[in-house]
mmCIF file of C-alpha atoms in Angstrom:
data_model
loop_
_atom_site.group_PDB
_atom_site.id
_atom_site.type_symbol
_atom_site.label_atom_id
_atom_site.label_comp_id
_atom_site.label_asym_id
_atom_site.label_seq_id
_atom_site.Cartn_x
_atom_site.Cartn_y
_atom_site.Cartn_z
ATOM 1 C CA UNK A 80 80.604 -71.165 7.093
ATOM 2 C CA UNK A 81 78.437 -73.514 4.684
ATOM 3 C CA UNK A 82 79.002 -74.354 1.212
ATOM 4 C CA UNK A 83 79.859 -71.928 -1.833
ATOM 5 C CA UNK A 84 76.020 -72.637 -3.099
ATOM 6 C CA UNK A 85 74.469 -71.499 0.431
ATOM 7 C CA UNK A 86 77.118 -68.276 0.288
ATOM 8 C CA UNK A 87 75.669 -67.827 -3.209
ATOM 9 C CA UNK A 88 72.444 -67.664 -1.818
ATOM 10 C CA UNK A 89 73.104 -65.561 0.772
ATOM 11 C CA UNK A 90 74.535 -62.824 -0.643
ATOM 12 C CA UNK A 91 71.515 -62.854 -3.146
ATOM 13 C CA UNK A 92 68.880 -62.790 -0.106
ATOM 14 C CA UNK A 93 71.145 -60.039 1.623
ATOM 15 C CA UNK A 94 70.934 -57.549 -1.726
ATOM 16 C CA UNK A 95 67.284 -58.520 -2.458
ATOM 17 C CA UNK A 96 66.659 -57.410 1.116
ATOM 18 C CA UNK A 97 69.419 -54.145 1.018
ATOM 19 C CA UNK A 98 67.530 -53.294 -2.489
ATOM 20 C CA UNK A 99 63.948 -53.656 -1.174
ATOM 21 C CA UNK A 100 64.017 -52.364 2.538
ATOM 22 C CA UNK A 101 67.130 -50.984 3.928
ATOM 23 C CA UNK A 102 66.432 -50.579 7.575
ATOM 24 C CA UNK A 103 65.635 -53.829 8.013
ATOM 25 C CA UNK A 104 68.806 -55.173 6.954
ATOM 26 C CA UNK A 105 70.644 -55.231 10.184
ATOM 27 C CA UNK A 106 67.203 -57.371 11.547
ATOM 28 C CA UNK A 107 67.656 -59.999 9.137
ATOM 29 C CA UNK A 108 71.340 -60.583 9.761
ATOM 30 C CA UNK A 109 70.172 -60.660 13.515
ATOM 31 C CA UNK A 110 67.219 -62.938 13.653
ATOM 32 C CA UNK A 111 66.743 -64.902 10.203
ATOM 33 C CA UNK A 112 70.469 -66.087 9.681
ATOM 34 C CA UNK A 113 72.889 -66.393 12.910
ATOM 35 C CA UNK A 114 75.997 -65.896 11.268
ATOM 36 C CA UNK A 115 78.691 -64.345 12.327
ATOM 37 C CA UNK A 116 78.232 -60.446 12.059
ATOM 38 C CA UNK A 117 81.426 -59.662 10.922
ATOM 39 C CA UNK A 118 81.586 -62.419 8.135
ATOM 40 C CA UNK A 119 78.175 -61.600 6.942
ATOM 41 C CA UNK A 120 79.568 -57.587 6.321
ATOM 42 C CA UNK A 121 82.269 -58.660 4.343
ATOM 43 C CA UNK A 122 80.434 -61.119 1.855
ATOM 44 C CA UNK A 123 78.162 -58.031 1.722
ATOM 45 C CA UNK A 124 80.872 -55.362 1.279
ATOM 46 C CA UNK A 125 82.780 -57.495 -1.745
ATOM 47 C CA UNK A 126 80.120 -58.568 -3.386
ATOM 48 C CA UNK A 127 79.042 -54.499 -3.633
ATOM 49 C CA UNK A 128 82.423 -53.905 -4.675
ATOM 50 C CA UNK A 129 82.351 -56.045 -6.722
ATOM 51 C CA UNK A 130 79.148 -54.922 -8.733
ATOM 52 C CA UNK A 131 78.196 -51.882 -7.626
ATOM 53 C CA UNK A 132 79.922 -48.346 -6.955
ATOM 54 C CA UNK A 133 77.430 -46.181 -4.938
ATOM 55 C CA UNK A 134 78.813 -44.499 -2.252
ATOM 56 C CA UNK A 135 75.433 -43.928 -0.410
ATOM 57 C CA UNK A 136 74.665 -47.508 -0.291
ATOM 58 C CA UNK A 137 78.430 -47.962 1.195
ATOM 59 C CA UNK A 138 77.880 -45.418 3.528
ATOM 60 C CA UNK A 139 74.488 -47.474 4.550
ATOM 61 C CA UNK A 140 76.625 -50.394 5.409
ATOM 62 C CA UNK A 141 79.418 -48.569 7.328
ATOM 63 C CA UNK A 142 76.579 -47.368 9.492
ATOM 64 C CA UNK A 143 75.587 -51.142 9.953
ATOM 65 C CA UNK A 144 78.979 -51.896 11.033
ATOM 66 C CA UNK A 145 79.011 -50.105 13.877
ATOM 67 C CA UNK A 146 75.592 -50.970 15.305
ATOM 68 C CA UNK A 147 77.082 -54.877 14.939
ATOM 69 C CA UNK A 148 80.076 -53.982 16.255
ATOM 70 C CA UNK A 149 81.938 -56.240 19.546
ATOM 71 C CA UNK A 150 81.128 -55.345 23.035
ATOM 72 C CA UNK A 151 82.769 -55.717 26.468
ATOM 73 C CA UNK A 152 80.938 -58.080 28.213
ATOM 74 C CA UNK A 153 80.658 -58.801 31.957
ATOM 75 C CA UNK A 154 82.041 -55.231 32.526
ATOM 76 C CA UNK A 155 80.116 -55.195 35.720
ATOM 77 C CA UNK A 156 79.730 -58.810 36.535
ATOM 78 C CA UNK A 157 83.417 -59.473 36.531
ATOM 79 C CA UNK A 158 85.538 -56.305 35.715
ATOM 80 C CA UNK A 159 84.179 -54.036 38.018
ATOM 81 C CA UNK A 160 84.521 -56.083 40.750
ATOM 82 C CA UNK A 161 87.921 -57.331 39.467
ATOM 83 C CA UNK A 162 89.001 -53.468 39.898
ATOM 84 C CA UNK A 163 91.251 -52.167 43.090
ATOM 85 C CA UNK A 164 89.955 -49.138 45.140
ATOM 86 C CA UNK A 165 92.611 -47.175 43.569
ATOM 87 C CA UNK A 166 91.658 -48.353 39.418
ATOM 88 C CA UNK A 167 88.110 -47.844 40.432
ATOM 89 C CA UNK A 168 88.275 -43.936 41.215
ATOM 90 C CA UNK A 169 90.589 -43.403 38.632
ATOM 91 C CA UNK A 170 87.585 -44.655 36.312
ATOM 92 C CA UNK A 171 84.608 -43.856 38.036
ATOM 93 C CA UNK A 172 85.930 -40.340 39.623
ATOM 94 C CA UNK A 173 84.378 -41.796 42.711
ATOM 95 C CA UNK A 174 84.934 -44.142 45.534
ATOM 96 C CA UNK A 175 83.595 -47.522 45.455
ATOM 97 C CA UNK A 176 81.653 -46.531 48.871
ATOM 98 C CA UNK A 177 79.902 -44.342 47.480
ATOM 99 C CA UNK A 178 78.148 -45.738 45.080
ATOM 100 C CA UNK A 179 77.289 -49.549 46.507
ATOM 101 C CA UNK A 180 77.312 -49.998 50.111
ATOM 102 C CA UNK A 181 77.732 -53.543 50.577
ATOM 103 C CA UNK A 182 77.579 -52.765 54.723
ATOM 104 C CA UNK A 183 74.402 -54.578 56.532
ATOM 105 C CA UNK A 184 72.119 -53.211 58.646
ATOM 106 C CA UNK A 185 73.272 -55.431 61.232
ATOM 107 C CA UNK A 186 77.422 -54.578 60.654
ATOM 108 C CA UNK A 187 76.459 -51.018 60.889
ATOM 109 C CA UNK A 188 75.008 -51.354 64.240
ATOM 110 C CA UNK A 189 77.908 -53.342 65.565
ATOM 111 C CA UNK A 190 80.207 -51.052 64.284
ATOM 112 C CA UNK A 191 78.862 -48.105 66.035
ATOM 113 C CA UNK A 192 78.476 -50.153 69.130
ATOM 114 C CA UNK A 193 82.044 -51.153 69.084
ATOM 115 C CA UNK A 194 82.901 -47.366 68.755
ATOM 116 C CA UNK A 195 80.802 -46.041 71.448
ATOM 117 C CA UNK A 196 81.960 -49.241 74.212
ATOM 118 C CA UNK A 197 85.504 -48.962 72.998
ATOM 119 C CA UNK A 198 88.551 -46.077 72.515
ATOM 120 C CA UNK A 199 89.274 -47.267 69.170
ATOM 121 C CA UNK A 200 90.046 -45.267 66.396
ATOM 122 C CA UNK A 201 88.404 -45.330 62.519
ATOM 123 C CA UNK A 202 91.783 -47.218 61.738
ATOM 124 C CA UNK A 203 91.287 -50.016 64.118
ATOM 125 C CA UNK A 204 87.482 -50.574 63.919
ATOM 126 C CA UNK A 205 88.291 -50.533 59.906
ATOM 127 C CA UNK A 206 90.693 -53.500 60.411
ATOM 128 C CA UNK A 207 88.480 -55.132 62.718
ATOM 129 C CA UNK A 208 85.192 -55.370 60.909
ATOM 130 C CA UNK A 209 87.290 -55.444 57.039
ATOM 131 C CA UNK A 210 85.940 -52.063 56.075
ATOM 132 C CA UNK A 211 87.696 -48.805 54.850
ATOM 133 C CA UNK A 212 88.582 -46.095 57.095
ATOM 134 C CA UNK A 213 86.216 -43.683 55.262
ATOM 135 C CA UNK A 214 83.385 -45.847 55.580
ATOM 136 C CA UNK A 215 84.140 -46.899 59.179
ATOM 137 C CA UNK A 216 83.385 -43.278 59.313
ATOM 138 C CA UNK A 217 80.339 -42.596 57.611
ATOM 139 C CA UNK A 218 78.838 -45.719 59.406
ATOM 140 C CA UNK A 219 79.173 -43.796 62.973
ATOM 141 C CA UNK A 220 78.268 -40.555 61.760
ATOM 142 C CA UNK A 221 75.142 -41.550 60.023
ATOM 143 C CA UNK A 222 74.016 -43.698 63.614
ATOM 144 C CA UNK A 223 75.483 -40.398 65.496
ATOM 145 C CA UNK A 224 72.855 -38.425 63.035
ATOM 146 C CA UNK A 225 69.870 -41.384 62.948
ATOM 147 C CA UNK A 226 70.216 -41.278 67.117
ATOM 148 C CA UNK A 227 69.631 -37.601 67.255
ATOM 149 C CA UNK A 228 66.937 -37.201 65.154
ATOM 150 C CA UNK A 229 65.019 -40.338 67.276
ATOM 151 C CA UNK A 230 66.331 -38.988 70.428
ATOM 152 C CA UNK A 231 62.656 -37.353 71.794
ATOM 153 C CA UNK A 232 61.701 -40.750 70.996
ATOM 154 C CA UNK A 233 63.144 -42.362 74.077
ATOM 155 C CA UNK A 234 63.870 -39.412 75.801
ATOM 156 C CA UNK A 235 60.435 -38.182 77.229
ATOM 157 C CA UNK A 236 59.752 -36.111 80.435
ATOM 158 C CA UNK A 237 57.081 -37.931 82.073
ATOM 159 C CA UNK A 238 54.039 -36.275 82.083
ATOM 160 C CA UNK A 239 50.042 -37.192 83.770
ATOM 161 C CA UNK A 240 50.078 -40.652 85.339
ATOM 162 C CA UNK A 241 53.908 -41.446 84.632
ATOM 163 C CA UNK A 242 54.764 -38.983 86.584
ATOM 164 C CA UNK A 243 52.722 -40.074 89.400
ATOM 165 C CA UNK A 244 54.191 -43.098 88.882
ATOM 166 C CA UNK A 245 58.035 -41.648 88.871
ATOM 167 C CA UNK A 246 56.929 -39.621 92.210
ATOM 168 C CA UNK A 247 55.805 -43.267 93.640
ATOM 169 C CA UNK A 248 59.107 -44.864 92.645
ATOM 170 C CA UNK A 249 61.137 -42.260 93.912
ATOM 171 C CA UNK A 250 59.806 -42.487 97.285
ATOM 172 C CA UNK A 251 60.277 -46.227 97.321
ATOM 173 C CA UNK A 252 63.466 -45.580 97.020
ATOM 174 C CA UNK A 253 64.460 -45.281 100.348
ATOM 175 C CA UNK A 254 63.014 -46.026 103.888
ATOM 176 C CA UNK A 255 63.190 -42.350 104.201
ATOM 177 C CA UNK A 256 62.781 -40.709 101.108
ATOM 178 C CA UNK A 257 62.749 -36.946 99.685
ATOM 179 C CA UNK A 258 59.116 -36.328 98.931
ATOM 180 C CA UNK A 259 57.467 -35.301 96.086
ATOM 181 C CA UNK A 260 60.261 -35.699 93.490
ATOM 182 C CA UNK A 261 59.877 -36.128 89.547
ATOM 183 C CA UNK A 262 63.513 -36.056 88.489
ATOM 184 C CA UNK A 263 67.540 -35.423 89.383
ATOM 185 C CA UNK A 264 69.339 -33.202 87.655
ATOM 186 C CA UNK A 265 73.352 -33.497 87.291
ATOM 187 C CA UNK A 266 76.468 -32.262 85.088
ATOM 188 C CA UNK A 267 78.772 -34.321 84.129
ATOM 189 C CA UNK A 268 82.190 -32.609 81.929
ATOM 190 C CA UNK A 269 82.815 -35.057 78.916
ATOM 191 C CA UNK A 270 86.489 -34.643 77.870
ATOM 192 C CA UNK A 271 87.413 -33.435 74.673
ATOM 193 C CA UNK A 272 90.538 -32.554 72.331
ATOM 194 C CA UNK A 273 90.980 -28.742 72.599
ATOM 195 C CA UNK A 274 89.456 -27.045 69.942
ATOM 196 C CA UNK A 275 91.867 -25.270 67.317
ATOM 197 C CA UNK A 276 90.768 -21.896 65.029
ATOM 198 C CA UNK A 277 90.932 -22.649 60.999
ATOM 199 C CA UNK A 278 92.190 -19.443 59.741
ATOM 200 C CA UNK A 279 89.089 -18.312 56.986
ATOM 201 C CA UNK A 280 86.788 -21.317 58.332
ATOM 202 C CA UNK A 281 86.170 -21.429 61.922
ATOM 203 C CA UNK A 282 85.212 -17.957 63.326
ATOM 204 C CA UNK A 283 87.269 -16.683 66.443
ATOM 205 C CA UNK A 284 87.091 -18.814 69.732
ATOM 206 C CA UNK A 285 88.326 -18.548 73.070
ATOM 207 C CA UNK A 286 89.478 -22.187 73.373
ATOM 208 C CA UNK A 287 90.318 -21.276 77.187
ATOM 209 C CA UNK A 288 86.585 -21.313 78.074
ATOM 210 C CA UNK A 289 86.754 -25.328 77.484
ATOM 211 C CA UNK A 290 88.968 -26.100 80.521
ATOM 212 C CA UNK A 291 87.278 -26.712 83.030
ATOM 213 C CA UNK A 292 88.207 -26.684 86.610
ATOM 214 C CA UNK A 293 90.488 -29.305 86.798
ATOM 215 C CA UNK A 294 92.580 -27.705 83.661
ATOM 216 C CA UNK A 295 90.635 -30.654 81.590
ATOM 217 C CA UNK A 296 89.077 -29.395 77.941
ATOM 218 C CA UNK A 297 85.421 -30.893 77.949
ATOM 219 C CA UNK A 298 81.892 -30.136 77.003
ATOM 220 C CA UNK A 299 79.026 -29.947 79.685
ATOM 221 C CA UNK A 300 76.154 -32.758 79.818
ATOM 222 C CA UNK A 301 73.095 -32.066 81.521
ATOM 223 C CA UNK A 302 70.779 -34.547 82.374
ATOM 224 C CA UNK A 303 68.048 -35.497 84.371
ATOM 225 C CA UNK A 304 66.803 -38.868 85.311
ATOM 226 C CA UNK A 305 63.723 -40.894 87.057
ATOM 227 C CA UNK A 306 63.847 -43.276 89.737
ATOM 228 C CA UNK A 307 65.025 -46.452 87.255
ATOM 229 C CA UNK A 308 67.819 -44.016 86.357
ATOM 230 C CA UNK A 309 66.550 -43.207 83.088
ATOM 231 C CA UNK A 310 67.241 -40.266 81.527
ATOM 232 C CA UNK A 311 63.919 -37.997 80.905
ATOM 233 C CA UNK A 312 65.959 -34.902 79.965
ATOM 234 C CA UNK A 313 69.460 -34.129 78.071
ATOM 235 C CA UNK A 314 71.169 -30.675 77.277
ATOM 236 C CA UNK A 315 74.647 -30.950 75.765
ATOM 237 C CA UNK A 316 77.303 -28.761 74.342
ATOM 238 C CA UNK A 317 78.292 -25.749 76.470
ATOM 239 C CA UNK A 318 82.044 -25.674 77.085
ATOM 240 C CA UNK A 319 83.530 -26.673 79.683
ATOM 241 C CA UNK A 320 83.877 -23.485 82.179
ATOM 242 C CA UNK A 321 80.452 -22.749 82.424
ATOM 243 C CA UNK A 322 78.637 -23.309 85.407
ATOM 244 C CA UNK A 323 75.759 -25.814 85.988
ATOM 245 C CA UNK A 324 73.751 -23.034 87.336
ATOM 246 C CA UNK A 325 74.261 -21.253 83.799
ATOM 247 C CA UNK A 326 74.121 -24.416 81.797
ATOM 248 C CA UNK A 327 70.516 -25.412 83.338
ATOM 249 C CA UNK A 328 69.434 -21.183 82.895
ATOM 250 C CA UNK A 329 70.335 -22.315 78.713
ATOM 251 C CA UNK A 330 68.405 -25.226 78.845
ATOM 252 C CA UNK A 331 65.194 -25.755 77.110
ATOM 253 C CA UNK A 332 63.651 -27.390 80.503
ATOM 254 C CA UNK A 333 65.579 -24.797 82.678
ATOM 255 C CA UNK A 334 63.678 -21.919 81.242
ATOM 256 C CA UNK A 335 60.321 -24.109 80.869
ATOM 257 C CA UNK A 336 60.906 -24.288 84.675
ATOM 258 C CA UNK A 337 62.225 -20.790 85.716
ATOM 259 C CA UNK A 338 60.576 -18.802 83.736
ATOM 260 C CA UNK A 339 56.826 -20.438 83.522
ATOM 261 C CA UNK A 340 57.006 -21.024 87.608
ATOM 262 C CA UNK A 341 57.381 -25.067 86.143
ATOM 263 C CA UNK A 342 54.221 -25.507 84.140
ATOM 264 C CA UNK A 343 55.419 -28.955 83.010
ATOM 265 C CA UNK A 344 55.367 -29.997 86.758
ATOM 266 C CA UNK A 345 53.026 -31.261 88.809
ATOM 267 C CA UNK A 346 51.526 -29.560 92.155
ATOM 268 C CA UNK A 347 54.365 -29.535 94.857
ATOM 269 C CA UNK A 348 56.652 -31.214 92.770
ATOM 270 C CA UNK A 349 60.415 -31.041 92.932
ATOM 271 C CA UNK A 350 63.622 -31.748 90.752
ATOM 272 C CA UNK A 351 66.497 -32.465 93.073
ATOM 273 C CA UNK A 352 69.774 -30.932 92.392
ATOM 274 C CA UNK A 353 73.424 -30.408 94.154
ATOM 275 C CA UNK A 354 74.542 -27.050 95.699
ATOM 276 C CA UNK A 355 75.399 -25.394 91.932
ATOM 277 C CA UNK A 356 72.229 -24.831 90.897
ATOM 278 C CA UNK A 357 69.755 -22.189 92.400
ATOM 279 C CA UNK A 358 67.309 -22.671 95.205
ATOM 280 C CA UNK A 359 63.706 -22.412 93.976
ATOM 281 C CA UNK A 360 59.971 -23.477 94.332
ATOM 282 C CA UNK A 361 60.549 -26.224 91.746
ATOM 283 C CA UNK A 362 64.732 -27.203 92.419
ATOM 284 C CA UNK A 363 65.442 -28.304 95.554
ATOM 285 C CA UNK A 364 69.036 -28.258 96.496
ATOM 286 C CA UNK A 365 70.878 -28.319 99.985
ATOM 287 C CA UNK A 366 72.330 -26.705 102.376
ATOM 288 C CA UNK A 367 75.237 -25.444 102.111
ATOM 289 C CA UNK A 368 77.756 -26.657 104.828
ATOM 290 C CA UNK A 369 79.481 -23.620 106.913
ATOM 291 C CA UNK A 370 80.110 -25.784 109.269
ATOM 292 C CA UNK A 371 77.123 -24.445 111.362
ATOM 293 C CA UNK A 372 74.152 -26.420 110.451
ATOM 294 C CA UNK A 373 71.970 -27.819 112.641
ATOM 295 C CA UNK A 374 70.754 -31.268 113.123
ATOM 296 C CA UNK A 375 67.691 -30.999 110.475
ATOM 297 C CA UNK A 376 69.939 -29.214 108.623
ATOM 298 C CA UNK A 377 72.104 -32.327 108.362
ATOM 299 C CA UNK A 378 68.868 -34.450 108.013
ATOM 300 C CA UNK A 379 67.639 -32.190 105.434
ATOM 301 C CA UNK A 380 70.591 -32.772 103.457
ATOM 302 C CA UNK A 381 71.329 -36.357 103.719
ATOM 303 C CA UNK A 382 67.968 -37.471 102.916
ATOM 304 C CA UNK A 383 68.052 -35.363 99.375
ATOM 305 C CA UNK A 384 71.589 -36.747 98.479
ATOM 306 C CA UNK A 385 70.448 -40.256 99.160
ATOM 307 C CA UNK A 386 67.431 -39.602 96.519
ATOM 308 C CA UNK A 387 69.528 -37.639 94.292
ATOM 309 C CA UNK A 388 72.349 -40.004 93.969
ATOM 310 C CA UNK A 389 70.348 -41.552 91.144
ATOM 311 C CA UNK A 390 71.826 -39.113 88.479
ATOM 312 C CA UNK A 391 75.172 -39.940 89.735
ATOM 313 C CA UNK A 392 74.896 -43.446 89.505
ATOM 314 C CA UNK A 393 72.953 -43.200 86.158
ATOM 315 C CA UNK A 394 75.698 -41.158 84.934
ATOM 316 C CA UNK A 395 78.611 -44.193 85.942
ATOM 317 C CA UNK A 396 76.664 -46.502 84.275
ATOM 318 C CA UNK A 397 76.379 -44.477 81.010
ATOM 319 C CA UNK A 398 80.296 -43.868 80.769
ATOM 320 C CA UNK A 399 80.850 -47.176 82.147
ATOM 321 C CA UNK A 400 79.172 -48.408 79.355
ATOM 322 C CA UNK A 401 79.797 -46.583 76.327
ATOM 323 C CA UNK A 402 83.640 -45.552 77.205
ATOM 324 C CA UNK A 403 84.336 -43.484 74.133
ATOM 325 C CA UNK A 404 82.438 -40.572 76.424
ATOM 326 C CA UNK A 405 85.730 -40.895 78.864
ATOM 327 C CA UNK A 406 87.668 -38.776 75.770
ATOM 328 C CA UNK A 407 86.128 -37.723 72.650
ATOM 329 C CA UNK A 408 89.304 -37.003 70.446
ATOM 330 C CA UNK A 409 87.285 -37.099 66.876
#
């Protein structure tokens, strides 16, 4: 601490300044001697009572106190981190998630991949990529929400000279090829866990209208694809029981079609589609078999399928692909 002739001294510069200027007491201490803090408020605090009774001036120097006073350090640097999930909400009132996402740009992406190509749950892709089950969660559901918001993006119905060019690669296709043709349009049932009621949430549902023929419950995807078996159109939602006739009536490009005589189609253009949807100027569709048709008939029909089977094939390679569409359970 020095000698008893430089604690003399000190306390003398300490009360000339205290005397003099007050405020800028706890600036001297500070920057002109670096002392210890606390040391430095005891010489002061005996040598006032010591001399001098004044309560103000004590109450002055209990206010300097506790702007000197210790402080945690490397809360953040150390403790924070230091902390389990379970400390750090019982602090913070919040989960560490939510307020830093240490998850790259790149993890996120694989993670959602990994969900859509696999049947994993939250659990399992949590343990996989060392994340928590909550935020294995809000990782797909933010890509489920960022996808649908960029999904007229990608998805465009061709329109001017692409879809000359779609009509061109459509009837390379085939030696003999249906003419004329911008798109094929198919449904395919995605399975699903059966929807339940909540009692004052959910309002009242018939949960029957989700099983579809085969006694599955799954929602309806329409879609409609080019000649590269792209998809140029999607519609998806409607439960399961409902026909593709009705499903393509709902449809944004159903009623652009129906109802406006299919002003986003070119002259003698045609969408191809199997026997459940309606026979019109703009849907082609073919005949159906009674066992009586006749050799064009039969012609007729083969040469459609073999241009239409593009929406089939497009649709294999999308569940194929991204297998959680075999059985959506969450």
């Amino acid at each position: 601490m020095g000698t008893h002739k430089e604690l003399d001294s000190l306390k003398l510069q300490l009360l000339k300044d205290f005397l003099l200027n007050k405020n800028k007491l706890s600036s001297y201490i500070v920057q002109g001697f670096p002392t210890h803090k606390r040391t430095l408020f005891d010489i002061i605090t005996s040598t006032l009572n010591d001399d001098n009774d004044d309560g103000d001036e004590m109450n002055v120097f209990i206010r300097f106190e506790r702007q000197v006073r210790s402080k945690i350090k490397n809360f953040t640097e150390v403790t924070v981190l230091d902390m389990t999930d379970k400390d750090f909400k019982i602090h913070f009132r919040l989960t560490r998630e939510s307020i830093e996402f240490k998850c790259s740009i790149e993890k996120q992406i694989l993670v959602f991949t990994w969900y859509m190509a696999n049947c994993e749950t939250h659990r399992q892709i949590a343990n996989r990529f060392n994340l928590s089950d909550s935020t294995s969660h809000g990782i797909i559901i933010n890509c489920l929400l960022q996808l649908n918001t960029l999904n007229r993006v990608f998805i465009k119905w061709p329109s001017g000279q692409r879809a000359i060019e779609t009509m061109e690669k459509f009837h390379a296709l085939r030696q003999t090829s249906f003419p004329n043709v911008i798109g094929a349009v198919d449904g395919c049932h995605i399975a699903i866990l059966a929807p339940w009621e909540k009692r004052s949430v959910m309002p009242k549902l018939d949960r029957n209208m989700f099983y579809n023929r085969k006694q599955v419950p799954s929602v309806l995807l329409q879609g409609i694809v080019n000649a590269d078996q792209i998809f140029i159109d999607v519609f998806a939602g409607w439960p399961g029981s409902s026909h593709d006739a009705r499903v393509f009536r709902k449809s944004t490009i159903g009623q652009n079609i129906l109802e406006n005589h299919g002003s986003i189609l070119p002259p003698n253009c045609h969408i191809l589609g199997d026997g459940a949807y309606p026979l019109t100027e703009k849907i082609m569709v073919p005949y159906k078999d009674n066992g009586h048709l006749t050799q064009n008939q039969k012609n007729f029909n083969k040469i459609l399928s073999s241009s239409r089977v593009v929406v089939e094939q497009a649709f294999g390679k999308l569940i194929g692909r991204f297998r959680k569409l075999k059985y959506i359970s969450h």
